[in-house]
Coordinates of C-alpha atoms and ligand atoms in Angstrom, one line a residue:
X1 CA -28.0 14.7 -7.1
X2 CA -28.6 14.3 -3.3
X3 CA -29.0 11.0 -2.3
X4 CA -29.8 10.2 0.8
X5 CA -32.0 7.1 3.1
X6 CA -35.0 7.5 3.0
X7 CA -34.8 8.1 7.0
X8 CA -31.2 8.0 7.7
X9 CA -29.8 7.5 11.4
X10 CA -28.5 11.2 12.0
X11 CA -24.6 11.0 11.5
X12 CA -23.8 10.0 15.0
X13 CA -21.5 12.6 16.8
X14 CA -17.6 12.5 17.0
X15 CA -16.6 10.1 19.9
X16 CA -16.7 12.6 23.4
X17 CA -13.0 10.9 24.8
X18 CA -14.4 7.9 27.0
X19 CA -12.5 4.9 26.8
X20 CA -14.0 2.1 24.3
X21 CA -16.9 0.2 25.9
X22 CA -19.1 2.7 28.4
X23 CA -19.5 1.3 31.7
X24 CA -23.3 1.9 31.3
X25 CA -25.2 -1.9 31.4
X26 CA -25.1 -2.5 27.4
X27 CA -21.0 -1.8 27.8
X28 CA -20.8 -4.7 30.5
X29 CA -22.8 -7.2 27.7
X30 CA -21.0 -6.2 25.3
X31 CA -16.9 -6.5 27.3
X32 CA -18.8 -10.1 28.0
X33 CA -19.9 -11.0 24.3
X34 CA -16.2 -9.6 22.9
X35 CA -14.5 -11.7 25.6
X36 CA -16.3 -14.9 25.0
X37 CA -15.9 -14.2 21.2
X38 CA -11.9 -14.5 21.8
X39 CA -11.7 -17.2 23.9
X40 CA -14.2 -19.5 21.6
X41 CA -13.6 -18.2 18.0
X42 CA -11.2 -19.3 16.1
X43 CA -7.3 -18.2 15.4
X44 CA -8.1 -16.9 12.1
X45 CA -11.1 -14.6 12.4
X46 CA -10.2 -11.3 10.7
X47 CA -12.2 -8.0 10.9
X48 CA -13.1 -8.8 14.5
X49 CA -9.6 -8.5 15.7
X50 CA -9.6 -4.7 15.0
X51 CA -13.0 -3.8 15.1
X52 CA -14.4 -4.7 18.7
X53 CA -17.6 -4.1 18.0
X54 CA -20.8 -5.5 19.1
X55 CA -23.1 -4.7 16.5
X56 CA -26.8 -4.8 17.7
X57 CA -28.8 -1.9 15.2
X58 CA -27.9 -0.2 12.0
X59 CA -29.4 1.6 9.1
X60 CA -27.8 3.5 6.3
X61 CA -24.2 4.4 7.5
X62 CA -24.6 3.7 10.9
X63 CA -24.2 1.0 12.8
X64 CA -24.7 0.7 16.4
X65 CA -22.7 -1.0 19.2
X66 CA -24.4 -3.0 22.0
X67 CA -22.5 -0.3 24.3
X68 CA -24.2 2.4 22.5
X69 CA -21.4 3.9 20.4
X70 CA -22.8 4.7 16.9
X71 CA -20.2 4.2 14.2
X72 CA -19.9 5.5 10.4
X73 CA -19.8 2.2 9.0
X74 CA -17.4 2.4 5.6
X75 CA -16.7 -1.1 5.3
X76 CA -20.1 -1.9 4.5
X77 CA -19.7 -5.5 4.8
X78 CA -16.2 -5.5 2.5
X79 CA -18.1 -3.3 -0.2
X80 CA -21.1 -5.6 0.1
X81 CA -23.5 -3.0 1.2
X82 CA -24.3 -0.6 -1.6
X83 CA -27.2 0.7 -0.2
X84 CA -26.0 0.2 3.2
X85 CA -27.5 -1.6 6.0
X86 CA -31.3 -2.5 6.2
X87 CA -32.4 -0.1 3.5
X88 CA -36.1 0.1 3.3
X89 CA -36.4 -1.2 -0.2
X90 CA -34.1 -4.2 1.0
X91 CA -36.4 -5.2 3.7
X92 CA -39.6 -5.2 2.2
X93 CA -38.4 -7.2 -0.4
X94 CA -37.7 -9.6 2.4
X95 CA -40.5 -9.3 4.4
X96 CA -42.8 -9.9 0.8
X97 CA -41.2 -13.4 0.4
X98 CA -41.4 -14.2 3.8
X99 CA -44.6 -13.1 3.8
X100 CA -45.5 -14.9 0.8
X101 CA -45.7 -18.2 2.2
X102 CA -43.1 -19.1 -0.7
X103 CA -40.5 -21.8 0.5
X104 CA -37.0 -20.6 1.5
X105 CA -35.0 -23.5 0.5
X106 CA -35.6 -24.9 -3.4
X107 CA -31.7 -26.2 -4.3
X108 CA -31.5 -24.8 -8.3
X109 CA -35.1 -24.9 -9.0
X110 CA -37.2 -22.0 -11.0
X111 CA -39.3 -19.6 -8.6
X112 CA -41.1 -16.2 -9.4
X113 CA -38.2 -14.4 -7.3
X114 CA -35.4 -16.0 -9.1
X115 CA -36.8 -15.2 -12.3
X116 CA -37.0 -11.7 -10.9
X117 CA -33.3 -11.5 -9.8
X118 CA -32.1 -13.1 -13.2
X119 CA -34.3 -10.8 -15.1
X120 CA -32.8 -7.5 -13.5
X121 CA -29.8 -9.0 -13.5
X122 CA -29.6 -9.0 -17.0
X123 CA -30.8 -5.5 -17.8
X124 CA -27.6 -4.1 -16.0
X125 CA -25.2 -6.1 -18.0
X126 CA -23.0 -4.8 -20.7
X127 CA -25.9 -5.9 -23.7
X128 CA -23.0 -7.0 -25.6
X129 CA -23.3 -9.9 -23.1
X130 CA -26.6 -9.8 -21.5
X131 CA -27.6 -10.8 -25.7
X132 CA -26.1 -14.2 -25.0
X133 CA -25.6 -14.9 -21.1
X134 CA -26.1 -18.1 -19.3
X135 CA -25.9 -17.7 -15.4
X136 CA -24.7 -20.5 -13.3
X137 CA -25.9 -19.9 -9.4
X138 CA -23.0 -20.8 -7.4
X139 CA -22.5 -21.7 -3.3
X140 CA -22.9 -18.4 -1.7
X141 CA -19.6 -16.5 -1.5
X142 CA -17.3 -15.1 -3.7
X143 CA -15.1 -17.6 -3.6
X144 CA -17.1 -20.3 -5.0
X145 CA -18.1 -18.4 -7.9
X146 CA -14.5 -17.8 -8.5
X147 CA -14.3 -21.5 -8.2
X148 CA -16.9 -21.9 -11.2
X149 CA -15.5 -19.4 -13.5
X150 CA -11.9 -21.4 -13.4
X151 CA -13.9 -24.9 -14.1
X152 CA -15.9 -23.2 -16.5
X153 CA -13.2 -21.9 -18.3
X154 CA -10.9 -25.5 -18.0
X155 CA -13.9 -27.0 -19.0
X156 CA -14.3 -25.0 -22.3
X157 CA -10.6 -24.8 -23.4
X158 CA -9.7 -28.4 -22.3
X159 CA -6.6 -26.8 -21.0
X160 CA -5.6 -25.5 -17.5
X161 CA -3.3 -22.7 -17.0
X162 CA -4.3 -19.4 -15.7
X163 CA -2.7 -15.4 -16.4
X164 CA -3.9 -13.9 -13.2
X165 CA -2.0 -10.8 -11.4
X166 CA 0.0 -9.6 -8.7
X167 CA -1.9 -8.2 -5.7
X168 CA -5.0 -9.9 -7.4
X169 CA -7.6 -11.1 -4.4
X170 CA -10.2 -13.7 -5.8
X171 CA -11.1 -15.7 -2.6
X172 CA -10.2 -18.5 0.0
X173 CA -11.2 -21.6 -1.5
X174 CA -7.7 -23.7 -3.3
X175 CA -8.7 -22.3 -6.9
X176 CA -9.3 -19.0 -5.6
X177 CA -6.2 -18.6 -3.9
X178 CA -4.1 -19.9 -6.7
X179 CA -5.0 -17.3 -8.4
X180 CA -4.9 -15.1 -5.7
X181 CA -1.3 -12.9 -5.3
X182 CA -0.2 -14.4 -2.3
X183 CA -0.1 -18.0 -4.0
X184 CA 2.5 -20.0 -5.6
X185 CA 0.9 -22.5 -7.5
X186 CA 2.8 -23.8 -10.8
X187 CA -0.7 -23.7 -12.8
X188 CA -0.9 -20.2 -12.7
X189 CA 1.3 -17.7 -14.6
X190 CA 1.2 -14.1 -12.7
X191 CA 1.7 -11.3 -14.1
X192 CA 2.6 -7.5 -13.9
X193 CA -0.8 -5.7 -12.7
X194 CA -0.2 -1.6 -13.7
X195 CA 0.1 0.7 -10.6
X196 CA 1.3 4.6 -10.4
X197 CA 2.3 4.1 -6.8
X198 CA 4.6 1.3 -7.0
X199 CA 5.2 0.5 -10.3
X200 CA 7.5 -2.7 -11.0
X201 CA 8.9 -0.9 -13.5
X202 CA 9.0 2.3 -11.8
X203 CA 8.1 4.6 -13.8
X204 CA 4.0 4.4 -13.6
X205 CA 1.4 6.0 -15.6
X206 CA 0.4 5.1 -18.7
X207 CA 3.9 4.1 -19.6
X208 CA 4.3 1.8 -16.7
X209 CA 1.1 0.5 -17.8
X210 CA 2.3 -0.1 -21.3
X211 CA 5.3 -2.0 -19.9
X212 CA 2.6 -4.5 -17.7
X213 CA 1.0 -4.7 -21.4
X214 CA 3.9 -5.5 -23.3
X215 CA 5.2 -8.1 -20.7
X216 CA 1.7 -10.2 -21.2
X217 CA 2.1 -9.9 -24.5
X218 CA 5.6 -11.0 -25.1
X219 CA 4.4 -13.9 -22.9
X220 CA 1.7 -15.1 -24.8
X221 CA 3.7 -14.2 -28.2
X222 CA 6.9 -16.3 -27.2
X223 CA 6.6 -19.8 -28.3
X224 CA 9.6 -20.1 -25.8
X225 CA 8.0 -18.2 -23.0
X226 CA 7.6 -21.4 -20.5
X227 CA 3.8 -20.8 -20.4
X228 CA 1.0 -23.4 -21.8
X229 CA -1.6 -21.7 -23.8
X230 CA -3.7 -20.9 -20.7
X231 CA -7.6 -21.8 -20.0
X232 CA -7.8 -18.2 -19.2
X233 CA -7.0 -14.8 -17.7
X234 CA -8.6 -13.5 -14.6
X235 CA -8.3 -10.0 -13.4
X236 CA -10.5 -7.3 -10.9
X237 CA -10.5 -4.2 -12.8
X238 CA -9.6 -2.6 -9.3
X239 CA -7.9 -4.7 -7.2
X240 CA -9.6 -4.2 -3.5
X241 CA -7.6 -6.3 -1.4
X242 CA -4.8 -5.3 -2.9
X243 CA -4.8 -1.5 -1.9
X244 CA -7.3 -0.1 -4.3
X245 CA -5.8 0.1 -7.2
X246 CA -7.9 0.7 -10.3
X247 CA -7.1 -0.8 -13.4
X248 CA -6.3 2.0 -16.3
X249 CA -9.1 1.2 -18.9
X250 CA -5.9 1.7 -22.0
X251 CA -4.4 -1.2 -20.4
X252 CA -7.8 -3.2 -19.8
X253 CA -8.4 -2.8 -23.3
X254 CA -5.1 -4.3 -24.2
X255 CA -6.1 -7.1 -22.3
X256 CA -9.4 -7.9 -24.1
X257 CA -7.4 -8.0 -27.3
X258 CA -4.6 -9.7 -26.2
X259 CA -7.4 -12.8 -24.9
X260 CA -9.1 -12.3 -27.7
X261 CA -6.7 -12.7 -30.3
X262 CA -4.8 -15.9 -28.4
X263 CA -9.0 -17.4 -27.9
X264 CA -8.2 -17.0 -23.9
X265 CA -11.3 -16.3 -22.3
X266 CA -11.2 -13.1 -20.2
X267 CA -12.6 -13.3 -16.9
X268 CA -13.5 -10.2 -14.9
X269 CA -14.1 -10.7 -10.8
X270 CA -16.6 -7.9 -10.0
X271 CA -17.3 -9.2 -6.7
X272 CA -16.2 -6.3 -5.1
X273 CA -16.5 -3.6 -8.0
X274 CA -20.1 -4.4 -8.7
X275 CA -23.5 -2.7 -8.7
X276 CA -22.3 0.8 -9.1
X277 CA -19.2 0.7 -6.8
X278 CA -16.8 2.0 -8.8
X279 CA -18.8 4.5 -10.9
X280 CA -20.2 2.3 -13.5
X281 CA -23.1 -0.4 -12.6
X282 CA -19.5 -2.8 -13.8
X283 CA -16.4 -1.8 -13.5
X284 CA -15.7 -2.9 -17.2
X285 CA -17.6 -0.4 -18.5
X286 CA -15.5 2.3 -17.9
X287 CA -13.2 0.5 -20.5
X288 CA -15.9 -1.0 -22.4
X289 CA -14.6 -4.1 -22.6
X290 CA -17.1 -7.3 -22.2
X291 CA -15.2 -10.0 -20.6
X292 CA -16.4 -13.6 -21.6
X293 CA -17.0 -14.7 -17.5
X294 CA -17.7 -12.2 -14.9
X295 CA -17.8 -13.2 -11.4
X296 CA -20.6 -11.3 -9.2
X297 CA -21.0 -11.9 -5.4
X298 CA -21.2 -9.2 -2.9
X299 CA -23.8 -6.6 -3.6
X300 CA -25.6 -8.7 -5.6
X301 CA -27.1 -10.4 -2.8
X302 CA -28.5 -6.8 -1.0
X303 CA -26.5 -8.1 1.9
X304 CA -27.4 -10.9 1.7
X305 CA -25.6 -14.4 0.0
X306 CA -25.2 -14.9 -3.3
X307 CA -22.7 -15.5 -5.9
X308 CA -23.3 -16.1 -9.6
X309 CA -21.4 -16.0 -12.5
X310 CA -22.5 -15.4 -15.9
X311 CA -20.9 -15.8 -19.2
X312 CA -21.4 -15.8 -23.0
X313 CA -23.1 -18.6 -24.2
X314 CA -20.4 -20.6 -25.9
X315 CA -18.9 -21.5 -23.1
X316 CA -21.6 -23.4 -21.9
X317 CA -20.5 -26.8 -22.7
X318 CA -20.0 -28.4 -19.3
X319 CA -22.2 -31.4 -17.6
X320 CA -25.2 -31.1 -16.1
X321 CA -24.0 -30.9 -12.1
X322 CA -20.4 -29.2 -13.0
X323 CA -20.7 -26.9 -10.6
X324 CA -23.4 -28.5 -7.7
X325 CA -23.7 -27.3 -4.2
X326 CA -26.7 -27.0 -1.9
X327 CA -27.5 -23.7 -1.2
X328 CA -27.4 -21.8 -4.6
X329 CA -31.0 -21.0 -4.0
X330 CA -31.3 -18.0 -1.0
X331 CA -34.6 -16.7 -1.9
X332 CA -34.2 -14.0 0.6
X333 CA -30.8 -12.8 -1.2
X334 CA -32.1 -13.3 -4.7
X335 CA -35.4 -10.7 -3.5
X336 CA -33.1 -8.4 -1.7
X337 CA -30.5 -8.5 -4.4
X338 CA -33.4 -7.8 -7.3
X339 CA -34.3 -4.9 -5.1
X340 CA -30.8 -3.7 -4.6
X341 CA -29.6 -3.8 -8.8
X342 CA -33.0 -2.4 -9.8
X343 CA -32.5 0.6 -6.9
X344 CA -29.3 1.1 -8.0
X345 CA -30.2 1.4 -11.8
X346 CA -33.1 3.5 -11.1
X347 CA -31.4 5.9 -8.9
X348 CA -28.5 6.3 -10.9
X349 CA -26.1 5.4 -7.7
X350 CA -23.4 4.6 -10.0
X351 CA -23.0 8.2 -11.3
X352 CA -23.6 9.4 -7.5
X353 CA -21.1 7.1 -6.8
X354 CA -18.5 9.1 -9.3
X355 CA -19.4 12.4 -8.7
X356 CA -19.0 11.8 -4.9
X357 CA -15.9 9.5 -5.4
X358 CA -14.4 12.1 -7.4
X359 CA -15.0 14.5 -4.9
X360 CA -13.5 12.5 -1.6
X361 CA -10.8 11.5 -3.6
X362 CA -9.9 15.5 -3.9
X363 CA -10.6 16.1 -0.5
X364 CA -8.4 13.3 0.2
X365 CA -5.5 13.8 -2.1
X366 CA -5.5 17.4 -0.6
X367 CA -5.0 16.0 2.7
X368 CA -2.0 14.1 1.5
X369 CA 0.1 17.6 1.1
X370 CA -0.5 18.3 4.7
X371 CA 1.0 14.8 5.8
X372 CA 3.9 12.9 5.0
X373 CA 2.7 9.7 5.9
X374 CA 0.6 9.5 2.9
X375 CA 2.2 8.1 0.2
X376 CA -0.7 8.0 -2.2
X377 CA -4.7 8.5 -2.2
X378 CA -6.1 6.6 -5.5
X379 CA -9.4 5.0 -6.3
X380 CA -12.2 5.0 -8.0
X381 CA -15.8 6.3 -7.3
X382 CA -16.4 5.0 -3.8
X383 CA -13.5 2.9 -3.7
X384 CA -11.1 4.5 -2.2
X385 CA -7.5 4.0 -0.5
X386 CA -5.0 6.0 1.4
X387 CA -1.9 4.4 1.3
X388 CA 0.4 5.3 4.3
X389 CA 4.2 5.3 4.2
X390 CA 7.1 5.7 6.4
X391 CA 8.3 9.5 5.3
X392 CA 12.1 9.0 7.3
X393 CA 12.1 5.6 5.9
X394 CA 14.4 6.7 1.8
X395 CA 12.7 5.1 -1.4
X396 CA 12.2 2.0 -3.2
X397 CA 12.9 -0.4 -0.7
X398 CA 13.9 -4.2 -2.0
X399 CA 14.9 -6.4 0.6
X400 CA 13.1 -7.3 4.0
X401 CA 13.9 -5.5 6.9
X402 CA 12.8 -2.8 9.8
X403 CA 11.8 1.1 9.3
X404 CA 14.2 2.6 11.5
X405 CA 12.2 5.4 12.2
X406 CA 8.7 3.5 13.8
X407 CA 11.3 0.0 14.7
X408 CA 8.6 -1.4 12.8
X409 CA 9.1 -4.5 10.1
X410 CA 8.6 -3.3 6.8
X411 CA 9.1 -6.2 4.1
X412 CA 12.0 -4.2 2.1
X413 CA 15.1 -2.0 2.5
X414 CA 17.0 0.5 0.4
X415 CA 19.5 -1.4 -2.7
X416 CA 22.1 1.4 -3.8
X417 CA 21.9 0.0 -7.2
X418 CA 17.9 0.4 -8.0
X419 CA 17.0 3.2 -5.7
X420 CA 18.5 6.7 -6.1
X421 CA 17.5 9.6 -5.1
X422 CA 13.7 10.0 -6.4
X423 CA 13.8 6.4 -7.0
X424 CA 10.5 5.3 -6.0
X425 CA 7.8 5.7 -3.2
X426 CA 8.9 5.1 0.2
X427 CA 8.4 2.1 2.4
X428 CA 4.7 0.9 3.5
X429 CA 4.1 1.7 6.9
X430 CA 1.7 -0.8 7.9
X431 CA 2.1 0.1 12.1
X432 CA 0.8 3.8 11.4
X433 CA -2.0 2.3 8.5
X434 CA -3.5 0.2 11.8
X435 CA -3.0 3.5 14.0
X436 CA -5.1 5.4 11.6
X437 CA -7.5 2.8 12.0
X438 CA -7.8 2.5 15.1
X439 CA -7.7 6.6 15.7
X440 CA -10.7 6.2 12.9
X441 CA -12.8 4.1 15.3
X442 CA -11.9 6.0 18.4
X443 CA -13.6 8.6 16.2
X444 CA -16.8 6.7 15.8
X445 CA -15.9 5.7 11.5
X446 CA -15.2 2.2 11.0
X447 CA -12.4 1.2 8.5
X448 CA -10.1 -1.6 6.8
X449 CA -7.6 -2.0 5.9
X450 CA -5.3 -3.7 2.7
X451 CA -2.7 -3.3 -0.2
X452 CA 0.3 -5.8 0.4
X453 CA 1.4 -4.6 3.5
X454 CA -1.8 -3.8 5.0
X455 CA -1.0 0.0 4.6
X456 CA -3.6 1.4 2.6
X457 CA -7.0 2.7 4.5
X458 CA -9.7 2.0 2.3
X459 CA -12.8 3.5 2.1
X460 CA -16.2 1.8 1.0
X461 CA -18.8 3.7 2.1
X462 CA -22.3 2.9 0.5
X463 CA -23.4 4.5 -2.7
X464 CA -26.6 6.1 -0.6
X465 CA -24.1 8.2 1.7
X466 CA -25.5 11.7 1.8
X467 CA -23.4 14.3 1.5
X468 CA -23.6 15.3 5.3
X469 CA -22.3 12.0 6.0
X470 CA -19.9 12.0 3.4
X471 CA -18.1 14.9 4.7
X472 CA -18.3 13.9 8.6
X473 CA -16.2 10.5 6.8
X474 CA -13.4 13.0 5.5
X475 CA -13.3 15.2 8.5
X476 CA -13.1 11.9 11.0
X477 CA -10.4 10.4 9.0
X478 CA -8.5 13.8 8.7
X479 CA -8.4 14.1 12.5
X480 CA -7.5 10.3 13.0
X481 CA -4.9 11.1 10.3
X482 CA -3.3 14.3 12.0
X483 CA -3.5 12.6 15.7
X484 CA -1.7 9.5 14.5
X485 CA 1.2 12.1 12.1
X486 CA 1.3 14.1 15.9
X487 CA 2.0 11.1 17.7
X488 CA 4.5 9.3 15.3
X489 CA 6.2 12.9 14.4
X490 CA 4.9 11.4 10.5
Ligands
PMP1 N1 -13.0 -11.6 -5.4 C1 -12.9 -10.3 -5.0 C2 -12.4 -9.3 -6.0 C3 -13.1 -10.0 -3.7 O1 -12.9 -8.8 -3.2 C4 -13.5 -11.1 -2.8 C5 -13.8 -10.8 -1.3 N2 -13.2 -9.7 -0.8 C6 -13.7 -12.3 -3.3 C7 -13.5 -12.6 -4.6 C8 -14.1 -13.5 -2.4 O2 -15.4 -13.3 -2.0 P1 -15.9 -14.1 -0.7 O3 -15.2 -13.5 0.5 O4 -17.4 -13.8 -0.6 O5 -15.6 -15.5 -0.9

């Protein structure tokens, strides 16, 4: 099926060699607004340190720069834009509230548009859960919702501890990032998340898998293991931030038991594998587990915020103003995220979403034989990563230290005893990852980047990306890809 914008931007033409930022009158504005941007935003903005973009128009794919440059935009808002920017459906459902006379600002209270939202919120769920869901509206990012589900679940179980996983990503706010993989907080046990690339146990597939199974289990088995019956398990079924890595559904499966048979509740952050992202309208689905929590933020909003989470109905035993905050009530988001889940289910994006995942991934993967530097292309539907790697630098590094090849840092070195020959993947190159990028928006396509090292390119281009465009992504990253192995003799 061809699915396109109703009147897509055309896919704007390869960069033609000028430096960034055109001298014509809209380059000086925007040289100004970038340079007034450093010198009064903070030390820890993010995207806009690599993307120096002024963003003025966009539609679809494209997003234009006050300078003029049109870009292939395959961020999408950190996977929030499923059907891209300002998609016709998505603004008229704006525009009728607006127009409505309706009040924009009504804390938690009932209105025909939140109705609406919860409504077709509830058709797309797995029905196992949709039968007996409670939603809770949360503060409007991610990270708050994350912030519920953990209460929610403390709340429940009258205990505390947390199984969450390495690599995981859940947010910025404290409860977030304790379960987040960069974290070290006492009240949460990590464990082993499965991955093919870089295995902790290195052997991958659905072996390595097994292993990350059987570690949880023996955990939660052993009366001795150190860890407190916990209030609950949180996972991503692909882990974004942490370098695309798609859970195997085997292994998810195991986890449902596993919770279920210990009375942990399971909780499942789709916040960035939502609304058709990965293939299915939930990730779980491709398992067929139903977790007990899941976390939705992101898409759901139709670019717009909102965060919710919604869980079976059990768990709803906690006081009235548990989880408060003042704006859980974005009309505009709730219309444009109504429009956004109900375009999605009727246009059966999520199956576009596979069939053209599927189909960049092979693209992709057959790009890795040409180069070196790519250590692995994974994903799932149009979640994709391209991990790069230091080909000179030998396998299975374990210590910290610096690739000798590109004198950049890497966090690991070779250790004789674990790492013979064939031993395991080679180093992450995270110096050439950020030259791809950059090459990439010299060639008018806007990516990110993530994985622990910040090697892996990921790719999250809306679900309504035509085919056209689809290919003009592949071929731009290609040619980024090739310039940056040229340069770097990777
Ligand atoms: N969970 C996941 C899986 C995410 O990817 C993110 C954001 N990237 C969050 C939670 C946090 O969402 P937010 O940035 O809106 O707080």
């Amino acid at each position: 099926m061809a699915v396109t914008d109703p009147a897509p931007l055309p896919v704007p033409a390869p960069y033609d060699g000028e430096t960034r930022g055109t001298p014509a009158r809209e380059g000086v504005a925007h040289e100004g607004i970038l340079r007034r941007q450093s010198a009064r935003e903070s030390a820890a903005r993010t995207y806009a340190r690599a993307l120096p973009i002024v963003p003025v128009r966009a539609r679809g794919l494209t997003i234009e720069g006050a300078d003029g440059r049109r870009y292939l935009d395959c961020l999408s808002g950190a996977g929030t834009l499923a059907l891209g920017h300002n998609h016709p459906v998505v603004l008229e459902a704006i525009r009728k509230v607006l127009d409505s006379g309706a009040p924009l600002h009504v804390l938690d209270l009932a209105t025909p548009v939140k109705d609406d939202f919860t409504t077709e919120l509830f058709r797309t769920l797995p029905p196992a859960l949709a039968d007996r869901a409670r939603i809770q509206f949360c503060g409007p990012a991610g990270t708050d919702a994350v912030e519920a589900a953990l209460k929610l679940v403390r709340t429940a179980t009258g205990r505390s501890g947390l199984l969450a996983f390495t690599g995981a990503y859940h947010g910025m706010t404290a409860g977030a990032l304790e379960a987040s993989g960069g974290a070290q907080d006492v009240r949460v046990t990590r464990l082993p998340y499965p991955q093919d690339y870089r295995c902790p146990f290195g052997i991958g597939g659905p072996r390595g898998a097994e292993l990350a199974a059987r570690w949880t289990r023996s955990l939660l088995d052993d009366t001795k293991s150190g860890v407190p019956h916990p209030a609950g398990m949180i996972l991503e079924p692909v882990q974004g931030e942490g370098g695309v890595i798609p859970a195997p559904d085997a292994w998810l499966r195991r986890m449902r038991t596993l919770t279920e048979e210990h009375s942990i509740p399971l909780i499942a952050d789709e916040v960035q594998t939502g609304v058709g992202r990965t293939g299915a309208f939930w990730a779980v689905e491709h398992s067929g587990i139903v977790p007990d929590v899941m976390v939705l933020s992101k898409a759901i909003g139709g670019s717009l915020p909102l965060a919710v989470i919604v869980y079976r109905d059990d768990l709803d035993v906690w006081r009235p103003g548990a989880h408060a905050g003042t704006f859980r009530g974005n009309q505009l988001a709730m219309a444009a995220g109504a429009a956004t889940l109900a375009h999605v289910r009727e246009n059966h994006l999520a199956q576009r979403a596979a069939d053209l995942g599927a189909r960049m991934l092979g693209q992709l993967q057959a790009l890795a034989k040409e180069f070196p530097c790519i250590g692995d292309v994974r994903g799932r539907g149009l979640m994709i990563g391209v991990e790069l790697v230091d080909p000179e630098g030998g396998p299975a590094p374990a210590h910290p230290g610096t690739t000798p090849s590109t004198g950049v840092p890497t966090p690991t070195v070779s250790d004789p005893l674990l790492d013979g020959p064939g031993a395991g993947p080679l180093p992450a190159a995270p110096a050439l990852a950020a030259a791809v990028r950059d090459a990439c928006l010299d060639r008018g396509l806007i990516v990110e980047l993530g994985g622990r090292h910040s090697s892996v390119v990921r790719l999250l281009p809306p679900l309504t990306i035509s085919d056209e465009q689809a290919a003009a992504v592949v071929d731009r990253l290609a040619d980024a890809l090739a310039a940056v192995a040229r340069a770097h003799h990777a």
